C-alpha positions as semicolon CSV with decimal commas, in nm:
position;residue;x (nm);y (nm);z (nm)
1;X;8,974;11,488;10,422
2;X;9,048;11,103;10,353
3;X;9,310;10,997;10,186
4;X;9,283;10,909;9,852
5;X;9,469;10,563;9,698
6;X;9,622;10,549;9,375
7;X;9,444;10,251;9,137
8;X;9,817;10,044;9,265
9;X;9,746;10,056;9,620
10;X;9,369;9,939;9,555
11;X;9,503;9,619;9,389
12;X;9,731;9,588;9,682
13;X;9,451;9,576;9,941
14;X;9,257;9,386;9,704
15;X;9,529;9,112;9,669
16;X;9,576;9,096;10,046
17;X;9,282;9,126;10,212
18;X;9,171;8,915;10,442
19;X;8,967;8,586;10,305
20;X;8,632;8,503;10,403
21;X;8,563;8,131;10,499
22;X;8,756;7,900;10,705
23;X;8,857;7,681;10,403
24;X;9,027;7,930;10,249
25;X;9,222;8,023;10,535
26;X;9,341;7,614;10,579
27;X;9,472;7,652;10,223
28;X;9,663;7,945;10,281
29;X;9,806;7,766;10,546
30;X;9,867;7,459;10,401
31;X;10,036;7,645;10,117
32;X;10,255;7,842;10,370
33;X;10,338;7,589;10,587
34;X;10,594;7,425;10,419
35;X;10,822;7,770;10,430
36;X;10,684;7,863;10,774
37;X;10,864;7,604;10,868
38;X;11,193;7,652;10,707
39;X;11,239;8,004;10,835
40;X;11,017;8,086;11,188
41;X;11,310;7,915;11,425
42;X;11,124;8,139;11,717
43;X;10,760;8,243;11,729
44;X;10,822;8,592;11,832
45;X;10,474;8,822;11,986
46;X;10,370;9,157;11,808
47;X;10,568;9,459;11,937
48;X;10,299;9,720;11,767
49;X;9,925;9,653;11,673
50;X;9,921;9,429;11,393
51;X;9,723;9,682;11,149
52;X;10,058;9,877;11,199
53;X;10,244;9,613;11,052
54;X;10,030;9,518;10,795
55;X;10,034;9,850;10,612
56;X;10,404;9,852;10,626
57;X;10,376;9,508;10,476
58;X;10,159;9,629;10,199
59;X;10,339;9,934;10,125
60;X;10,662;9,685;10,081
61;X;10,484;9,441;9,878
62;X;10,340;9,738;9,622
63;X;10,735;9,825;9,574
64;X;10,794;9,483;9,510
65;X;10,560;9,464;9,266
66;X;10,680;9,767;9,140
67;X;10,983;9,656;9,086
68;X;10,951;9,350;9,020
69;X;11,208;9,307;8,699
70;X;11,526;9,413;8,935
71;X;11,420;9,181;9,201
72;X;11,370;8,899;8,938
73;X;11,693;8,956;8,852
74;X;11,833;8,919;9,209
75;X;11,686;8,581;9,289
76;X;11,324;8,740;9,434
77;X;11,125;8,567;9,213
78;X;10,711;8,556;9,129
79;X;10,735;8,254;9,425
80;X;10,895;8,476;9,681
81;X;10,639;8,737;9,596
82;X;10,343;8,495;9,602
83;X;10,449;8,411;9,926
84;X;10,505;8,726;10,055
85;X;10,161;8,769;9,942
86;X;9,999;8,490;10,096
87;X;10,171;8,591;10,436
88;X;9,984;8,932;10,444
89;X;9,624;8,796;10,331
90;X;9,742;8,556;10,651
91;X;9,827;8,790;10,890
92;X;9,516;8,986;10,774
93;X;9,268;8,730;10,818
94;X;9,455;8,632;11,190
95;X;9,450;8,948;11,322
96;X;9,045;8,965;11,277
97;X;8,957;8,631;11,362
98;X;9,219;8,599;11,680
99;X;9,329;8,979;11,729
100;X;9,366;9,117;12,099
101;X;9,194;9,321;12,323
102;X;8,817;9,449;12,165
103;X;8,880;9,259;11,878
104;X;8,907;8,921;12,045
105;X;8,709;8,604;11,885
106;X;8,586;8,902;11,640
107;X;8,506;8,537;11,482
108;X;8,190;8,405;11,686
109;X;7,875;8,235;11,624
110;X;7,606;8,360;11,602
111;X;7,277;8,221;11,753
112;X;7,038;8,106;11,581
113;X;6,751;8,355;11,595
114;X;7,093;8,600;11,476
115;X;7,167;8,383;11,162
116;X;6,832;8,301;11,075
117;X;6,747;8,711;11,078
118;X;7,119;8,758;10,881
119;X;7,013;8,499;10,635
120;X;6,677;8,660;10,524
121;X;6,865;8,954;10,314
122;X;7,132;8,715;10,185
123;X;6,841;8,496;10,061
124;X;6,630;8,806;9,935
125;X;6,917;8,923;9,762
126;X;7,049;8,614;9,575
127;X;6,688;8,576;9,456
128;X;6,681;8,905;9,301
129;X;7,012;8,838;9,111
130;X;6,808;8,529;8,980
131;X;6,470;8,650;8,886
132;X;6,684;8,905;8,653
133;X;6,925;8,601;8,529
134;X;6,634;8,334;8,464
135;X;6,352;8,571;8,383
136;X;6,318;8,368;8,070
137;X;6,331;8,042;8,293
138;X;6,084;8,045;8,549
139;X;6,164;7,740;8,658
140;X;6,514;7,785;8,747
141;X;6,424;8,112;8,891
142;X;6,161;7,896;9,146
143;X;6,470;7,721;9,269
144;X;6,656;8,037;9,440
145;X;6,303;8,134;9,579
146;X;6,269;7,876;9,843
147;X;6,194;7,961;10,206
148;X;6,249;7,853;10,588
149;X;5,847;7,817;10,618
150;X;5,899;7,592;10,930
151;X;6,136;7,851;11,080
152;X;6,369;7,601;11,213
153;X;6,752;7,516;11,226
154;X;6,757;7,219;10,984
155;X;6,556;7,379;10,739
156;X;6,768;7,680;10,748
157;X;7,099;7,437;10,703
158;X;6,891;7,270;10,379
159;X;6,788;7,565;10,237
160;X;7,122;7,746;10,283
161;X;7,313;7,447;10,130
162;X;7,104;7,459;9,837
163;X;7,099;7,766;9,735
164;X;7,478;7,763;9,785
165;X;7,520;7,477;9,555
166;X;7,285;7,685;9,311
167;X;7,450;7,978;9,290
168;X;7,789;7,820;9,260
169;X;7,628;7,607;8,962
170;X;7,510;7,886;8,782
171;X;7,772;8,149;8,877
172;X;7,830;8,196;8,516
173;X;7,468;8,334;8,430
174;X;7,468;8,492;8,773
175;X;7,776;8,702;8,797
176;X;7,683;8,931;8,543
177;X;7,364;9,064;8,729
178;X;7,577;9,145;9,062
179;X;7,684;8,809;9,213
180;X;8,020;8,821;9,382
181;X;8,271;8,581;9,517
182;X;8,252;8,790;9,849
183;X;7,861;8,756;9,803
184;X;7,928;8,370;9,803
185;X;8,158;8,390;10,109
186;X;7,888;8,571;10,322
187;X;7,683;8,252;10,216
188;X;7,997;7,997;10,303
189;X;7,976;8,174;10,650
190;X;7,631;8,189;10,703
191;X;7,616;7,840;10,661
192;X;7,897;7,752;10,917
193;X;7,732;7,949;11,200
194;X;7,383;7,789;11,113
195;X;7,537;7,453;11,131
196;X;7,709;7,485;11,460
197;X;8,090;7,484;11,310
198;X;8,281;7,799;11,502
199;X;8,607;7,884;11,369
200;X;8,809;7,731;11,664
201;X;8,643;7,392;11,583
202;X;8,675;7,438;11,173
203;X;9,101;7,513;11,188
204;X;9,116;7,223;11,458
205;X;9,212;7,461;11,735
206;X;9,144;7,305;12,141
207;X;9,123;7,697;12,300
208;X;9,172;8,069;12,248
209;X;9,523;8,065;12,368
210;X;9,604;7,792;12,042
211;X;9,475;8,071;11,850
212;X;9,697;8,311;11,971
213;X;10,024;8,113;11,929
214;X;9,930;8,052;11,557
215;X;9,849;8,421;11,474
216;X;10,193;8,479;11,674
217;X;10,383;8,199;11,416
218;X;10,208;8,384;11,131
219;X;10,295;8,743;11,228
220;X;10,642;8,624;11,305
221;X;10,663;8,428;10,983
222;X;10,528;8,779;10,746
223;X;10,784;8,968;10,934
224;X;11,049;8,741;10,843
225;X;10,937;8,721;10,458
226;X;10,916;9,151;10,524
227;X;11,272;9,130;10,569
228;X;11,374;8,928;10,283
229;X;11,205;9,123;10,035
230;X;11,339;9,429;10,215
231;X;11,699;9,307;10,140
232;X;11,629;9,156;9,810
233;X;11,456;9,542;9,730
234;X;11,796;9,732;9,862
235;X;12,004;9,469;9,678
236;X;11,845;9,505;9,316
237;X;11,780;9,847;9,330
238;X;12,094;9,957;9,487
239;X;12,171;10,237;9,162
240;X;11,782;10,356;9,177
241;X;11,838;10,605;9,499
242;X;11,447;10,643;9,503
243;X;11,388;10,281;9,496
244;X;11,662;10,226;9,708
245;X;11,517;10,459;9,961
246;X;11,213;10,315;9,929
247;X;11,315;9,961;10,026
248;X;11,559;10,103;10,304
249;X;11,226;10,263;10,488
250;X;11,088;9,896;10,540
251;X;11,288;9,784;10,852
252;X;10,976;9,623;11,080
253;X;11,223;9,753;11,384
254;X;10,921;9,771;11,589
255;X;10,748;9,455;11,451
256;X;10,809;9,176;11,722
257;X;10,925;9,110;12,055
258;X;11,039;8,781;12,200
259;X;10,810;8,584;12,441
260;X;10,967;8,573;12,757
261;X;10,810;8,355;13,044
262;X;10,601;8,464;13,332
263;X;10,792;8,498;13,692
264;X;10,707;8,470;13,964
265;X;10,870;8,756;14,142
266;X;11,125;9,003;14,076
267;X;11,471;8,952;14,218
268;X;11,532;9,092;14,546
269;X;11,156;9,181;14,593
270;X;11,085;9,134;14,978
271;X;10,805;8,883;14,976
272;X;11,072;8,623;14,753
273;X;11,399;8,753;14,875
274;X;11,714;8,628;14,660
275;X;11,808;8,274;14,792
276;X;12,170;8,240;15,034
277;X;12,447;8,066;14,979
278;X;12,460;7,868;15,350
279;X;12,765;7,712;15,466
280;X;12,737;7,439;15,738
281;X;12,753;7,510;16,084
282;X;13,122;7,364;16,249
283;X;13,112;7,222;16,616
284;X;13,411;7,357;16,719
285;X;13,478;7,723;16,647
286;X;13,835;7,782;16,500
287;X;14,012;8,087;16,718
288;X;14,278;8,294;16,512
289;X;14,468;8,384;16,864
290;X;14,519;8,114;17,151
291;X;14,316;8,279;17,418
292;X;14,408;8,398;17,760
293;X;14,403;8,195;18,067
294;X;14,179;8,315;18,288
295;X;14,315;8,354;18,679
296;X;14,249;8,135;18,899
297;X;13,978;8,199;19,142
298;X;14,124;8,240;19,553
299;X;14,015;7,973;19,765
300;X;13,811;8,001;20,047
301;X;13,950;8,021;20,403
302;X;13,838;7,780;20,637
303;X;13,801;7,869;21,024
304;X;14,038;7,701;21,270
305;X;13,954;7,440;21,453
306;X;13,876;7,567;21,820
């Protein structure tokens, strides 16, 4: 049996989910940067799959919202919590565009012949939400009804363009009948792949390994905010034992581990033995005792002369 969230921890996942398009993601950044760089003094690695500490993040940010008059009151502010909040939809959005192992470059584009057969639903579906919005204006409605009849990649980056610019034109008259901002960002997407624009590319990032560092700075940098609200929860709330408790259970102990760089061999090991101290070599040995003198050898007796 699943289970079952309470309406708060929906608008928790709802407020930090992960966002959708590339642009959205820069401005997160851009907005986080500024503090990112205050606090992360070392980029530190994970220590436990991310999703780990993401719902520990969450969980901390519903009592923070919570609880949200004490904190106020203790100098943790609707900015701290904004930023808090920004961090997880960060971390979030990393850890499925640039997450390890399986879920590595989860992120890719697509190939054409995939994007053009992804786009034929999102089209078929945003003209539906228009035939029932401008069924009184037939000629509005013609607009969302265009096609890729020549079947090929520049028509496909027209058409998707346009109808983007449509429905974001007429969201009003549109949103009522079913159209979504997550609708829009499957669109936003669509339209990246089809033009050629991977993710890498979009945030300005050379390789893979780029990639990781920043989703390292960001995991390290919502840790580091985890721990501030932590303190700032134990502080306000210190005569609320249940609060209190609550706040207390947050310690990210397991969160991060520092880099450490690659050697070559282990100390000792026999293929890289330890390196000796050598002292140089004297011509002359020094004796501690004077030695002996050895006896001298008999000499041989000649034969008389006859």
């Amino acid at each position: 049996m699943g289970i079952e969230l309470s309406q708060e921890q929906h608008a928790v996942l709802k407020e930090t989910r992960a966002v959708g398009t590339p642009a959205e993601f820069q401005a997160l950044l851009e907005q986080a940067r500024p503090e990112m760089d205050r606090i992360v003094r070392e980029v530190m690695e994970p220590s436990q799959p991310v999703s780990t500490t993401l719902t520990e993040l969450r969980d901390l940010y519903l009592s923070v919202v919570q609880y949200e008059a004490p904190l106020a009151s203790k100098a943790y502010g609707p900015e701290r919590r904004a930023l808090l909040r920004g961090a997880i939809q960060l971390l979030d959005t990393a850890n499925l565009w640039f997450g390890e192992g399986k879920r590595t470059g989860a992120y890719q584009v697509r190939s054409i012949e995939q994007v053009l057969k992804a786009s034929r639903p999102w089209r078929a579906r945003l003209k539906a939400f228009a035939d029932q919005a401008f069924v009184f204006e037939p000629d509005v409605a013609e607009q969302f009804a265009d096609v890729n009849t020549s079947g090929t990649l520049d028509e496909e980056v027209s058409d998707l363009g346009m109808l983007l610019r449509l429905a974001r034109q007429h969201q009003a008259r549109l949103t009522p009948v079913g159209l979504t901002e997550d609708f829009l960002r499957e669109g936003s997407v669509l339209l990246d792949e089809v033009s050629g624009r991977d993710l890498l590319g979009i945030l300005g990032l050379r390789n893979r390994e780029e990639a990781m560092v920043l989703r390292n700075s960001i995991v390290t940098y919502a840790t580091l905010l985890g721990y501030e609200a932590r303190a700032a929860g134990v502080n306000a709330c210190w005569d609320m034992p249940e609060a209190k408790r609550r706040f207390n259970a947050a310690s990210f102990r397991n969160a991060l581990r520092r880099l450490r760089p690659k050697r070559r061999g282990r100390a000792g090991a026999p293929d890289e033995p330890a390196p000796v101290e050598t002292t140089p070599v004297q011509s002359t040995p020094v004796q501690s005792t004077p030695a002996e003198p050895r006896p001298a050898e008999p000499k041989p007796i000649e034969p008389a002369p006859i």
